[in-house]
């Protein structure tokens, strides 16, 4: 079972060490979150980017605290003060779910559109714009449009299951039956 809100969606998009978006095999395989923290603790990773005060961070807080203490840069995008934001060398105000647009994927694979209920409380860039700007600065190509709708169009272009799901349908993978 996937932890956290949109945990299934994160896995669908390739936030696993052994697969990329759409569960295609990653070659070579990457590192798990715990492996990344262990590498940072050993001084092999010099910067960490953390989004929000996830329950997953709380489970690994001791390791995260040691990794953050060792890293040269800890960039945190968060909506409220926390132990994680206190560890930041760069703290960027995040946006709450009420201020965001985009989509979430339920545990059963339903892709649901999210619309902003409130205007953003700050003038800071959206998380997608911050991440695309950082990726572009680090040399990534084709990461120029960081608005949430452009990101959504790009993921639908790369992941056919998301394009087929539309708004409210299920993202189906090999072996899964119809919704």
CSV table of C-alpha atoms in Angstrom, one decimal:
chain,number,residue,atom,x,y,z
A,1,UNK,CA,0.0,0.0,0.0
A,2,UNK,CA,1.3,3.4,-0.9
A,3,UNK,CA,1.8,6.0,1.8
A,4,UNK,CA,0.6,9.6,1.7
A,5,UNK,CA,-1.6,11.6,-0.5
A,6,UNK,CA,-0.8,11.0,-4.2
A,7,UNK,CA,1.8,8.3,-3.3
A,8,UNK,CA,0.4,6.2,-6.2
A,9,UNK,CA,0.7,9.1,-8.5
A,10,UNK,CA,4.4,9.6,-7.5
A,11,UNK,CA,5.1,6.0,-8.2
A,12,UNK,CA,3.3,6.2,-11.6
A,13,UNK,CA,5.6,9.1,-12.5
A,14,UNK,CA,8.7,7.2,-11.7
A,15,UNK,CA,9.7,8.2,-8.1
A,16,UNK,CA,11.0,4.7,-7.5
A,17,UNK,CA,14.6,3.6,-7.8
A,18,UNK,CA,14.1,0.8,-10.3
A,19,UNK,CA,11.5,2.3,-12.7
A,20,UNK,CA,10.9,5.4,-14.7
A,21,UNK,CA,7.5,7.0,-15.5
A,22,UNK,CA,5.0,4.4,-16.5
A,23,UNK,CA,6.8,1.6,-14.6
A,24,UNK,CA,9.4,1.2,-17.4
A,25,UNK,CA,12.7,-0.4,-16.2
A,26,UNK,CA,15.3,2.2,-15.2
A,27,UNK,CA,18.8,1.4,-16.5
A,28,UNK,CA,20.8,1.8,-14.4
A,29,UNK,CA,18.6,1.7,-11.3
A,30,UNK,CA,18.6,4.7,-9.0
A,31,UNK,CA,18.6,5.0,-5.3
A,32,UNK,CA,15.7,4.8,-2.8
A,33,UNK,CA,15.0,7.7,-0.5
A,34,UNK,CA,16.8,5.9,2.4
A,35,UNK,CA,19.8,5.2,0.1
A,36,UNK,CA,19.9,8.9,-0.9
A,37,UNK,CA,19.9,9.9,2.8
A,38,UNK,CA,22.6,7.4,3.6
A,39,UNK,CA,24.7,8.7,0.7
A,40,UNK,CA,24.3,12.3,2.0
A,41,UNK,CA,25.3,11.1,5.5
A,42,UNK,CA,28.5,9.7,4.0
A,43,UNK,CA,29.1,13.0,2.2
A,44,UNK,CA,28.5,11.5,-1.3
A,45,UNK,CA,25.5,13.8,-2.0
A,46,UNK,CA,26.0,17.5,-1.3
A,47,UNK,CA,22.5,18.9,-1.8
A,48,UNK,CA,19.0,17.8,-0.9
A,49,UNK,CA,15.7,19.2,-2.2
A,50,UNK,CA,12.7,18.4,0.1
A,51,UNK,CA,9.1,19.1,-0.7
A,52,UNK,CA,6.8,19.6,2.3
A,53,UNK,CA,6.5,17.9,5.7
A,54,UNK,CA,5.6,14.5,4.5
A,55,UNK,CA,4.9,11.7,6.9
A,56,UNK,CA,7.5,9.7,5.1
A,57,UNK,CA,10.1,12.3,6.3
A,58,UNK,CA,9.0,11.8,9.8
A,59,UNK,CA,9.6,8.0,9.6
A,60,UNK,CA,13.2,8.7,8.6
A,61,UNK,CA,13.8,11.8,10.6
A,62,UNK,CA,17.0,10.7,12.3
A,63,UNK,CA,18.6,9.8,9.0
A,64,UNK,CA,17.2,13.0,7.4
A,65,UNK,CA,18.6,15.1,10.2
A,66,UNK,CA,22.1,13.5,9.9
A,67,UNK,CA,22.0,13.9,6.1
A,68,UNK,CA,20.9,17.6,6.3
A,69,UNK,CA,23.7,18.3,8.8
A,70,UNK,CA,26.2,16.9,6.4
A,71,UNK,CA,24.9,18.3,3.1
A,72,UNK,CA,26.2,21.7,1.8
A,73,UNK,CA,22.7,22.8,0.7
A,74,UNK,CA,19.3,21.8,1.9
A,75,UNK,CA,16.5,23.3,-0.1
A,76,UNK,CA,13.1,23.0,1.4
A,77,UNK,CA,9.8,24.0,-0.1
A,78,UNK,CA,7.2,23.9,2.7
A,79,UNK,CA,3.9,25.5,3.7
A,80,UNK,CA,4.5,25.6,7.5
A,81,UNK,CA,7.3,25.6,10.0
A,82,UNK,CA,8.6,22.2,10.8
A,83,UNK,CA,11.7,20.3,11.8
A,84,UNK,CA,12.4,19.9,8.1
A,85,UNK,CA,12.1,23.6,7.3
A,86,UNK,CA,14.3,24.4,10.3
A,87,UNK,CA,17.1,22.2,8.7
A,88,UNK,CA,17.0,24.3,5.4
A,89,UNK,CA,19.8,26.4,4.1
A,90,UNK,CA,17.3,27.7,1.6
A,91,UNK,CA,13.6,27.9,2.5
A,92,UNK,CA,11.0,28.6,-0.2
A,93,UNK,CA,7.4,29.1,0.9
A,94,UNK,CA,5.2,26.4,-0.6
A,95,UNK,CA,1.6,26.5,-1.6
A,96,UNK,CA,-1.2,24.5,0.2
A,97,UNK,CA,-3.5,22.1,-1.6
A,98,UNK,CA,-6.1,24.9,-1.5
A,99,UNK,CA,-3.9,27.1,-3.6
A,100,UNK,CA,-2.8,24.6,-6.2
A,101,UNK,CA,-3.9,23.3,-9.5
A,102,UNK,CA,-2.9,20.0,-11.0
A,103,UNK,CA,-4.0,16.4,-10.4
A,104,UNK,CA,-3.8,13.7,-7.7
A,105,UNK,CA,-3.9,10.0,-8.2
A,106,UNK,CA,-5.9,7.9,-5.7
A,107,UNK,CA,-4.7,4.5,-4.5
A,108,UNK,CA,-6.9,2.7,-7.1
A,109,UNK,CA,-5.3,4.9,-9.9
A,110,UNK,CA,-8.1,7.5,-10.4
A,111,UNK,CA,-6.6,10.6,-11.8
A,112,UNK,CA,-8.5,13.6,-10.4
A,113,UNK,CA,-8.0,17.2,-11.3
A,114,UNK,CA,-7.4,19.7,-8.5
A,115,UNK,CA,-8.5,23.3,-8.9
A,116,UNK,CA,-7.4,26.1,-6.6
A,117,UNK,CA,-10.0,27.1,-4.0
A,118,UNK,CA,-8.1,30.1,-2.8
A,119,UNK,CA,-5.6,32.5,-4.4
A,120,UNK,CA,-2.0,31.9,-3.3
A,121,UNK,CA,-1.2,33.6,0.0
A,122,UNK,CA,2.3,34.5,-1.2
A,123,UNK,CA,3.8,35.7,-4.5
A,124,UNK,CA,6.3,32.9,-4.6
A,125,UNK,CA,6.6,30.6,-7.6
A,126,UNK,CA,4.6,27.4,-7.8
A,127,UNK,CA,6.5,24.3,-6.8
A,128,UNK,CA,6.5,23.1,-10.4
A,129,UNK,CA,8.2,26.4,-11.5
A,130,UNK,CA,10.8,26.2,-8.8
A,131,UNK,CA,11.6,22.6,-9.7
A,132,UNK,CA,11.8,23.2,-13.5
A,133,UNK,CA,14.0,26.3,-12.9
A,134,UNK,CA,16.3,24.2,-10.7
A,135,UNK,CA,16.4,21.4,-13.2
A,136,UNK,CA,17.1,23.7,-16.1
A,137,UNK,CA,19.9,25.4,-14.1
A,138,UNK,CA,21.4,21.9,-13.5
A,139,UNK,CA,21.4,21.2,-17.2
A,140,UNK,CA,18.1,19.5,-17.9
A,141,UNK,CA,16.7,20.1,-21.3
A,142,UNK,CA,13.0,20.6,-22.2
A,143,UNK,CA,12.2,21.8,-18.7
A,144,UNK,CA,11.3,25.3,-19.7
A,145,UNK,CA,7.6,25.5,-19.0
A,146,UNK,CA,7.0,25.0,-15.3
A,147,UNK,CA,3.4,26.0,-15.0
A,148,UNK,CA,1.2,23.2,-13.7
A,149,UNK,CA,-0.9,22.8,-16.8
A,150,UNK,CA,2.2,22.4,-19.0
A,151,UNK,CA,3.6,19.8,-16.6
A,152,UNK,CA,0.3,18.0,-16.8
A,153,UNK,CA,0.3,18.0,-20.6
A,154,UNK,CA,3.9,16.8,-20.6
A,155,UNK,CA,3.1,13.9,-18.3
A,156,UNK,CA,0.1,12.9,-20.4
A,157,UNK,CA,2.2,12.9,-23.5
A,158,UNK,CA,4.8,10.6,-21.9
A,159,UNK,CA,2.5,8.3,-20.0
A,160,UNK,CA,-0.4,6.9,-22.2
A,161,UNK,CA,-2.2,5.6,-19.1
A,162,UNK,CA,-2.6,9.1,-17.8
A,163,UNK,CA,-3.7,10.4,-21.2
A,164,UNK,CA,-6.4,7.7,-21.4
A,165,UNK,CA,-7.5,8.3,-17.8
A,166,UNK,CA,-8.4,11.9,-18.4
A,167,UNK,CA,-10.1,13.5,-15.4
A,168,UNK,CA,-11.6,11.0,-13.1
A,169,UNK,CA,-10.7,7.8,-15.0
A,170,UNK,CA,-8.2,5.2,-13.9
A,171,UNK,CA,-4.6,5.0,-15.0
A,172,UNK,CA,-4.5,1.3,-16.0
A,173,UNK,CA,-1.2,-0.6,-16.3
A,174,UNK,CA,-0.4,-4.0,-17.8
A,175,UNK,CA,-2.5,-6.7,-16.1
A,176,UNK,CA,-5.2,-4.4,-14.7
A,177,UNK,CA,-8.7,-4.7,-16.0
A,178,UNK,CA,-11.1,-1.9,-17.1
A,179,UNK,CA,-12.3,0.7,-14.6
